[in-house]
Rosetta silent file (secondary structure, phi, psi, omega in degrees, C-alpha in Angstrom):
SEQUENCE: MKIKDEPLDDFEAALADVADVPDWRAVWGPRAGGGPSALAELRERVLAATGWSAEPVSGDADMRQTGWSFTTPRGSLVVVGADTASFAISRGGWSAYRLSQEDYPEALRILQHQQWPRYLELVRGRLGEPTYVGSCVDPGFPTEEWQDEYDARQVGYLAVWRRPGLEFHLYASHAGLEFDPKHPAMSVQHRVRSRRGNDE
SCORE:     score description
SCORE:     0.000 S_00000001
   1 L     0.000  145.216 -173.465 -159.494   18.486  -55.099 S_00000001
   2 E  -120.500  129.524  178.384 -161.440   19.811  -57.740 S_00000001
   3 E  -120.983  123.600  166.948 -165.484   19.645  -58.080 S_00000001
   4 E   -91.532  133.136  175.879 -167.498   19.707  -61.292 S_00000001
   5 E  -138.691   97.083 -176.563 -171.345   19.959  -59.930 S_00000001
   6 L  -134.084  171.183  173.826 -173.411   20.954  -63.054 S_00000001
   7 L   -60.498  151.711 -170.999 -177.016   20.205  -64.158 S_00000001
   8 L  -107.788   35.947 -178.237 -177.934   16.675  -65.575 S_00000001
   9 H   -64.143  -52.804 -178.379 -179.998   17.984  -68.417 S_00000001
  10 H   -68.957  -19.841  171.403 -178.123   16.323  -71.050 S_00000001
  11 H   -78.623  -33.971 -165.764 -178.120   12.674  -69.052 S_00000001
  12 H   -83.205  -13.499  176.153 -181.719   13.210  -68.326 S_00000001
  13 H   -85.039  -49.049 -179.254 -182.575   13.694  -72.396 S_00000001
  14 H   -46.885  -70.583  175.128 -180.405   10.395  -72.904 S_00000001
  15 H   -31.828  -50.504  164.126 -182.546    8.578  -70.441 S_00000001
  16 H   -42.238  -64.220 -171.576 -185.844    9.807  -72.138 S_00000001
  17 H   -59.903  -24.406 -179.542 -184.446    8.558  -75.252 S_00000001
  18 H   -81.139  -40.586  169.976 -183.511    5.215  -73.765 S_00000001
  19 H   -59.779  -32.959 -171.056 -187.004    4.933  -72.262 S_00000001
  20 L   -91.456   10.364  172.281 -188.709    5.812  -75.349 S_00000001
  21 L  -108.270  111.827 -158.802 -187.732    2.630  -77.330 S_00000001
  22 L   -67.112  -16.923 -171.351 -190.066    0.222  -76.365 S_00000001
  23 L  -157.497   86.579 -156.550 -188.074   -2.975  -77.360 S_00000001
  24 H   -63.408  -19.784 -162.788 -184.184   -2.617  -77.803 S_00000001
  25 H   -61.469  -25.061 -178.456 -184.150   -6.541  -79.164 S_00000001
  26 H   -94.951   14.043  166.494 -184.985   -4.620  -82.728 S_00000001
  27 L   -89.616  -36.388 -172.428 -182.179   -2.555  -82.411 S_00000001
  28 L   -75.331  153.647  175.777 -179.384   -4.783  -81.811 S_00000001
  29 L  -155.906 -175.057 -178.717 -178.070   -6.991  -84.648 S_00000001
  30 L   -55.240  167.290  173.848 -175.171   -9.309  -85.538 S_00000001
  31 L   -97.631   94.765 -175.103 -171.520   -8.788  -85.178 S_00000001
  32 L  -113.395   27.882 -147.719 -171.174   -8.407  -88.867 S_00000001
  33 L    31.612 -140.458 -165.620 -167.896   -6.101  -88.879 S_00000001
  34 L  -118.540 -168.402  177.344 -167.775   -2.691  -90.666 S_00000001
  35 L   108.521  162.277 -179.269 -167.923   -1.494  -94.156 S_00000001
  36 H   -58.334  -17.089 -173.521 -170.885    0.115  -96.222 S_00000001
  37 H   -96.822  -37.345  166.476 -173.011   -2.907  -96.286 S_00000001
  38 H   -65.843  -42.230  178.571 -172.962   -3.758  -92.488 S_00000001
  39 H   -56.036  -47.683  173.443 -173.338   -0.080  -91.799 S_00000001
  40 H   -60.937  -35.932  159.359 -176.330    0.386  -94.164 S_00000001
  41 H   -75.468  -32.100  170.119 -178.044   -2.404  -92.341 S_00000001
  42 H   -72.546  -10.683 -179.694 -177.409   -1.430  -89.151 S_00000001
  43 H   -85.792  -45.643 -165.815 -178.644    2.077  -89.986 S_00000001
  44 H   -79.663  -22.270 -166.222 -181.824    1.178  -91.665 S_00000001
  45 H   -76.530  -54.550 -162.984 -182.341   -1.525  -88.584 S_00000001
  46 H   -76.849  -35.958  168.127 -182.110    1.412  -85.941 S_00000001
  47 H   -32.750  -64.350 -177.497 -184.033    3.896  -87.816 S_00000001
  48 H   -71.790  -20.670  172.146 -187.056    1.659  -88.085 S_00000001
  49 H   -66.911  -53.292 -166.562 -186.648    0.642  -84.326 S_00000001
  50 H  -104.647   -9.453  178.739 -186.337    4.039  -82.862 S_00000001
  51 L    95.009  -23.306 -153.231 -187.432    6.812  -84.913 S_00000001
  52 L   -80.650  179.101  179.129 -184.065    8.569  -84.703 S_00000001
  53 E  -126.499  157.148  169.882 -182.258   10.168  -87.981 S_00000001
  54 E  -152.891  161.454  173.612 -178.837    9.578  -89.297 S_00000001
  55 L   -69.453  122.802 -171.147 -176.785   10.495  -92.235 S_00000001
  56 L   -71.025  166.837 -160.010 -176.504    7.954  -94.895 S_00000001
  57 L   -86.618  135.383  177.362 -173.657    5.439  -95.121 S_00000001
  58 L   -86.745  178.385 -164.377 -171.346    6.241  -98.034 S_00000001
  59 L   -96.722   -3.835 -168.539 -169.873    3.520 -100.342 S_00000001
  60 L  -113.313    6.389 -176.736 -166.357    4.325  -99.367 S_00000001
  61 L   -45.261  146.145 -170.785 -167.164    3.626  -95.562 S_00000001
  62 L   -72.498  135.972 -160.862 -164.147    2.332  -93.675 S_00000001
  63 L   -80.319  -12.127 -172.146 -164.094   -1.319  -93.221 S_00000001
  64 L  -100.592  -18.066 -170.256 -162.766   -1.260  -89.509 S_00000001
  65 L   -69.543  128.862 -179.419 -165.843    1.219  -88.714 S_00000001
  66 L  -117.904   -5.571 -173.902 -168.599   -1.063  -86.782 S_00000001
  67 L  -123.072  170.683  174.081 -171.104    1.840  -85.290 S_00000001
  68 E  -130.162  146.315  172.583 -173.141    4.640  -86.705 S_00000001
  69 E  -100.554  132.549 -169.767 -173.972    7.693  -85.564 S_00000001
  70 E  -110.588  157.538  161.735 -177.796    8.740  -84.757 S_00000001
  71 E  -125.477  125.633 -168.530 -179.538   11.872  -83.712 S_00000001
  72 L   -89.954  149.102  172.965 -182.432   11.644  -81.388 S_00000001
  73 L   -44.699  -15.183  164.643 -185.582   14.037  -81.476 S_00000001
  74 L   -88.018   -1.839  178.736 -184.185   15.597  -78.433 S_00000001
  75 L    96.417   -5.754  159.168 -181.021   16.319  -79.884 S_00000001
  76 L   -50.832  113.437  176.889 -178.982   13.420  -78.527 S_00000001
  77 E   -83.281  149.464  164.989 -176.096   12.085  -80.627 S_00000001
  78 E  -147.695  131.348  177.378 -175.640    8.164  -80.227 S_00000001
  79 E  -106.548  132.400 -177.850 -173.324    5.783  -81.786 S_00000001
  80 E  -105.526  131.070  171.847 -174.947    2.324  -82.233 S_00000001
  81 L  -116.915 -155.120 -175.968 -172.937   -0.709  -82.511 S_00000001
  82 L   -82.013   -1.718 -174.528 -174.196   -4.533  -82.897 S_00000001
  83 L  -157.838    3.831 -167.979 -174.720   -4.360  -79.147 S_00000001
  84 E  -145.466  156.749  171.576 -174.009   -1.256  -77.322 S_00000001
  85 E  -137.858  128.512 -177.763 -175.333    2.508  -77.622 S_00000001
  86 E  -103.748  121.745 -173.446 -173.090    5.296  -76.618 S_00000001
  87 E  -104.468  116.023 -178.116 -174.667    8.435  -75.776 S_00000001
  88 L   -90.869  103.183  157.316 -172.346   11.661  -75.975 S_00000001
  89 L   -80.132   90.095 -166.023 -172.805   13.553  -72.943 S_00000001
  90 L   -75.804  -44.217 -160.054 -170.672   16.373  -73.075 S_00000001
  91 L  -123.763  150.158 -176.161 -172.143   18.730  -70.679 S_00000001
  92 L    57.892  179.712  171.318 -173.153   18.866  -66.814 S_00000001
  93 L   117.050 -161.888 -163.480 -173.223   15.910  -64.394 S_00000001
  94 E  -125.191  126.125  152.746 -170.735   15.422  -61.554 S_00000001
  95 E  -165.633  153.385  174.363 -167.169   14.719  -60.791 S_00000001
  96 E   -97.864   95.783  171.779 -164.414   14.987  -58.281 S_00000001
  97 E  -124.101  171.055 -161.800 -160.766   15.546  -59.722 S_00000001
  98 L    66.693   28.383  174.092 -156.972   16.320  -58.855 S_00000001
  99 L   -69.147  144.553 -173.029 -157.493   14.055  -56.188 S_00000001
 100 L  -114.301  156.164 -179.452 -155.305   13.110  -53.480 S_00000001
 101 L   -61.159  -34.768 -177.932 -155.172   10.172  -51.240 S_00000001
 102 L   -75.341  -36.873 -176.846 -156.253   12.699  -48.376 S_00000001
 103 L   -62.763  -36.119 -168.212 -158.944   14.196  -50.793 S_00000001
 104 H   -58.037  -45.504  173.391 -160.449   10.520  -51.358 S_00000001
 105 H   -52.513  -42.174 -174.049 -162.609    9.998  -48.102 S_00000001
 106 H   -65.480  -40.555 -170.630 -163.980   13.564  -48.769 S_00000001
 107 H   -94.878  -16.285  173.614 -165.035   13.044  -52.265 S_00000001
 108 H   -89.690  -22.466  166.981 -166.530    9.587  -51.575 S_00000001
 109 H   -69.259  -28.703  177.361 -168.621   11.133  -48.768 S_00000001
 110 H   -72.179  -34.549 -170.862 -170.053   13.803  -51.356 S_00000001
 111 H   -69.734  -56.606 -159.989 -170.507   10.759  -53.836 S_00000001
 112 H   -71.561  -49.163 -177.456 -172.260    8.449  -51.152 S_00000001
 113 H   -99.456  -13.151 -177.077 -174.693   11.087  -49.677 S_00000001
 114 H  -111.770  -74.740 -163.729 -175.434   13.803  -52.456 S_00000001
 115 H   -62.856  -59.094 -178.270 -174.502   12.605  -56.089 S_00000001
 116 H   -62.803  -45.864  171.419 -175.039    8.705  -56.343 S_00000001
 117 H   -42.917  -58.371  179.512 -178.723    9.349  -54.638 S_00000001
 118 H   -62.632  -36.978  170.774 -179.277   11.882  -57.312 S_00000001
 119 H   -66.829  -39.008  175.697 -178.230    9.958  -60.231 S_00000001
 120 H   -53.481  -37.890 -176.605 -180.376    6.914  -58.896 S_00000001
 121 H   -82.456  -43.364  165.512 -183.265    8.865  -58.541 S_00000001
 122 H   -53.401  -46.220  179.467 -183.239   10.377  -62.129 S_00000001
 123 H   -74.465  -30.893  166.221 -182.970    6.928  -63.539 S_00000001
 124 H   -67.904  -30.897  158.394 -185.555    5.409  -61.525 S_00000001
 125 H   -57.875  -30.834  179.005 -187.812    8.296  -62.783 S_00000001
 126 H   -91.556  -52.722 -165.177 -187.256    7.085  -66.333 S_00000001
 127 H  -121.149   17.087 -177.770 -186.875    3.431  -66.301 S_00000001
 128 L    89.251 -175.218  175.503 -188.331    2.095  -62.786 S_00000001
 129 L   -89.292  144.891 -178.993 -186.815    0.433  -60.183 S_00000001
 130 L   -54.840  158.416  178.954 -183.457   -1.479  -60.859 S_00000001
 131 L   -84.433  -46.792 -178.572 -182.892   -5.157  -61.058 S_00000001
 132 E  -135.056  146.613  177.414 -179.807   -4.795  -59.022 S_00000001
 133 E  -157.356  131.225  175.365 -178.150   -2.122  -56.974 S_00000001
 134 E  -148.578  171.448  175.073 -174.939   -2.798  -54.836 S_00000001
 135 E  -131.920  173.935 -164.721 -171.750   -1.058  -53.347 S_00000001
 136 L   -77.390  -22.003 -177.597 -168.284   -1.843  -52.967 S_00000001
 137 L   -84.897  -12.002  172.996 -168.620   -2.397  -49.327 S_00000001
 138 L   -67.705  138.444  177.573 -171.090   -5.162  -49.832 S_00000001
 139 L   -67.296  148.692 -156.023 -170.110   -8.642  -49.453 S_00000001
 140 L    14.483   64.311 -176.564 -169.502  -10.126  -53.031 S_00000001
 141 L   -94.775  119.408   -1.604 -169.913   -7.000  -54.714 S_00000001
 142 L   -94.595 -173.302  177.430 -170.614   -7.119  -57.524 S_00000001
 143 L   -66.755  162.742 -154.456 -172.434  -10.133  -58.218 S_00000001
 144 H   -67.535  -18.138 -165.689 -170.820  -13.080  -60.078 S_00000001
 145 H   -66.243  -46.479 -163.399 -173.202  -11.972  -63.503 S_00000001
 146 H  -114.919   18.919  178.242 -171.032   -8.541  -63.745 S_00000001
 147 L   -55.353  -19.199 -140.621 -167.602   -9.642  -61.951 S_00000001
 148 L  -112.043   -6.269 -165.556 -165.846   -9.598  -65.138 S_00000001
 149 L  -126.873  -19.276 -176.391 -166.698   -5.746  -66.087 S_00000001
 150 L  -137.004  133.988 -176.777 -166.528   -4.108  -62.376 S_00000001
 151 L  -115.756  128.034 -172.793 -164.171   -4.284  -59.714 S_00000001
 152 L   -86.791   21.071  150.011 -164.952   -2.991  -56.045 S_00000001
 153 L   -62.833  -35.969 -175.076 -161.144   -1.591  -55.875 S_00000001
 154 L  -118.699   -6.649 -157.857 -162.518    0.648  -58.503 S_00000001
 155 L  -132.710  116.358 -175.251 -166.045    0.772  -58.871 S_00000001
 156 L   -81.380  -28.796 -169.588 -167.883    2.372  -55.783 S_00000001
 157 E  -163.850  140.972  177.175 -171.718    1.610  -56.747 S_00000001
 158 E  -127.422  138.634  139.352 -173.338   -0.389  -59.461 S_00000001
 159 E  -127.724  148.563 -174.683 -177.128   -0.249  -60.535 S_00000001
 160 E  -132.773  141.122  161.919 -178.505   -2.334  -63.571 S_00000001
 161 E  -118.396  147.746 -172.919 -181.686   -1.884  -65.201 S_00000001
 162 E  -135.524  129.286  170.398 -183.382   -4.420  -67.601 S_00000001
 163 E  -141.535 -167.499 -158.884 -186.097   -3.972  -70.088 S_00000001
 164 L   -87.239  112.730 -176.922 -186.718   -5.850  -73.295 S_00000001
 165 L    95.759  -32.127 -173.197 -183.355   -6.305  -75.007 S_00000001
 166 E   -71.776  107.816  161.059 -182.004   -3.887  -72.548 S_00000001
 167 E  -106.398  136.938  148.396 -179.175   -3.770  -69.703 S_00000001
 168 E  -102.846  113.821 -168.267 -178.715    0.078  -68.353 S_00000001
 169 E  -118.903  118.277  146.761 -175.628    0.159  -65.964 S_00000001
 170 E  -113.934  136.812 -165.225 -174.929    3.040  -63.810 S_00000001
 171 E  -146.743  147.901 -177.562 -171.682    3.025  -61.718 S_00000001
 172 E   -94.612  111.245 -165.815 -169.538    5.220  -59.827 S_00000001
 173 E   -71.826  154.811  172.578 -166.113    5.074  -61.583 S_00000001
 174 L    17.237   64.422  169.924 -162.606    4.980  -59.585 S_00000001
 175 L  -144.556   47.554  167.860 -164.681    5.444  -56.205 S_00000001
 176 L   -79.114 -142.472  168.087 -163.823    1.873  -54.936 S_00000001
 177 L   -76.040  -40.733  177.421 -162.157    0.468  -51.972 S_00000001
 178 L   -95.946  122.585  158.547 -158.850    1.729  -53.309 S_00000001
 179 L   -56.685  134.985 -170.301 -157.462    4.869  -54.151 S_00000001
 180 L  -123.403  105.598  172.073 -155.789    4.698  -57.589 S_00000001
 181 L   -51.232  -28.646 -165.644 -153.250    7.703  -58.055 S_00000001
 182 L   -78.935  -10.804 -178.957 -152.985    6.680  -61.719 S_00000001
 183 L  -143.252   64.931  179.573 -156.649    7.639  -62.219 S_00000001
 184 L   -78.567   41.221 -172.080 -157.335   10.608  -59.645 S_00000001
 185 L  -123.837  155.994 -175.904 -160.814   11.450  -60.794 S_00000001
 186 E  -135.174  114.389 -173.175 -164.276   10.330  -59.714 S_00000001
 187 E  -141.218  173.002  172.074 -167.364   10.310  -61.688 S_00000001
 188 E   -96.637  147.930 -178.317 -170.977    8.661  -62.094 S_00000001
 189 E  -145.441  166.971  176.754 -170.880    6.943  -65.684 S_00000001
 190 E  -136.889  172.552 -179.505 -173.478    4.843  -67.392 S_00000001
 191 E  -137.444  143.441  164.290 -173.371    1.865  -70.138 S_00000001
 192 E  -106.113  121.391 -164.934 -176.259    1.274  -72.807 S_00000001
 193 E  -157.649  164.517  175.921 -175.988   -2.674  -73.956 S_00000001
 194 E   -78.963  175.089  170.605 -178.024   -5.511  -75.125 S_00000001
 195 L   -80.987   96.653 -154.136 -179.104   -8.026  -72.597 S_00000001
 196 L   -63.947  127.379  159.375 -176.450  -10.360  -72.127 S_00000001
 197 L    72.652    9.637 -174.126 -177.253  -14.295  -72.773 S_00000001
 198 L  -136.584   92.608 -174.112 -181.172  -12.781  -72.373 S_00000001
 199 L   -74.048  -21.282 -156.734 -183.717  -12.049  -75.031 S_00000001
 200 L   -67.295    0.000    0.000 -186.668  -11.301  -72.795 S_00000001
């Protein structure tokens, strides 16, 4: 087993960028496909809602491209689509990799006692208390609302924060009830997306 355990500076900067947007409903838009017109509309909408910067959309933009890249004042790179935002966090963070069946319990112990609380506290500091927190050992994990996205056999922990127009998901990937030799790595990941079926 190999361990990567580095500072969370880039993740914390992304959290601050998420928290800075007062209402994510102004960020999201219709699934209008790709191409110059739709991307230009997305670009203008996100710039107005966030104050981030972005290169202009060229007239020959690929019709298959449905997201556009933005840079926040903290230097974070974000790709925004109709209802998702993906922050490029290439540095820092924790992961356990090159895992074997024998390594798995020790990696889970590190995640449970050290890393999950570390990440959870960091997000709480920016976004407040989560709407939902659960573990794969909890009965009914995850709740029905997120069962189509997370499987207790694969995901060890899930926490969800809600703000106007926003759901922020923090989850432990490949850290569930079963060791999967096809994915011998464990890490803490996040998602930024629109609030499903709820505009509040």
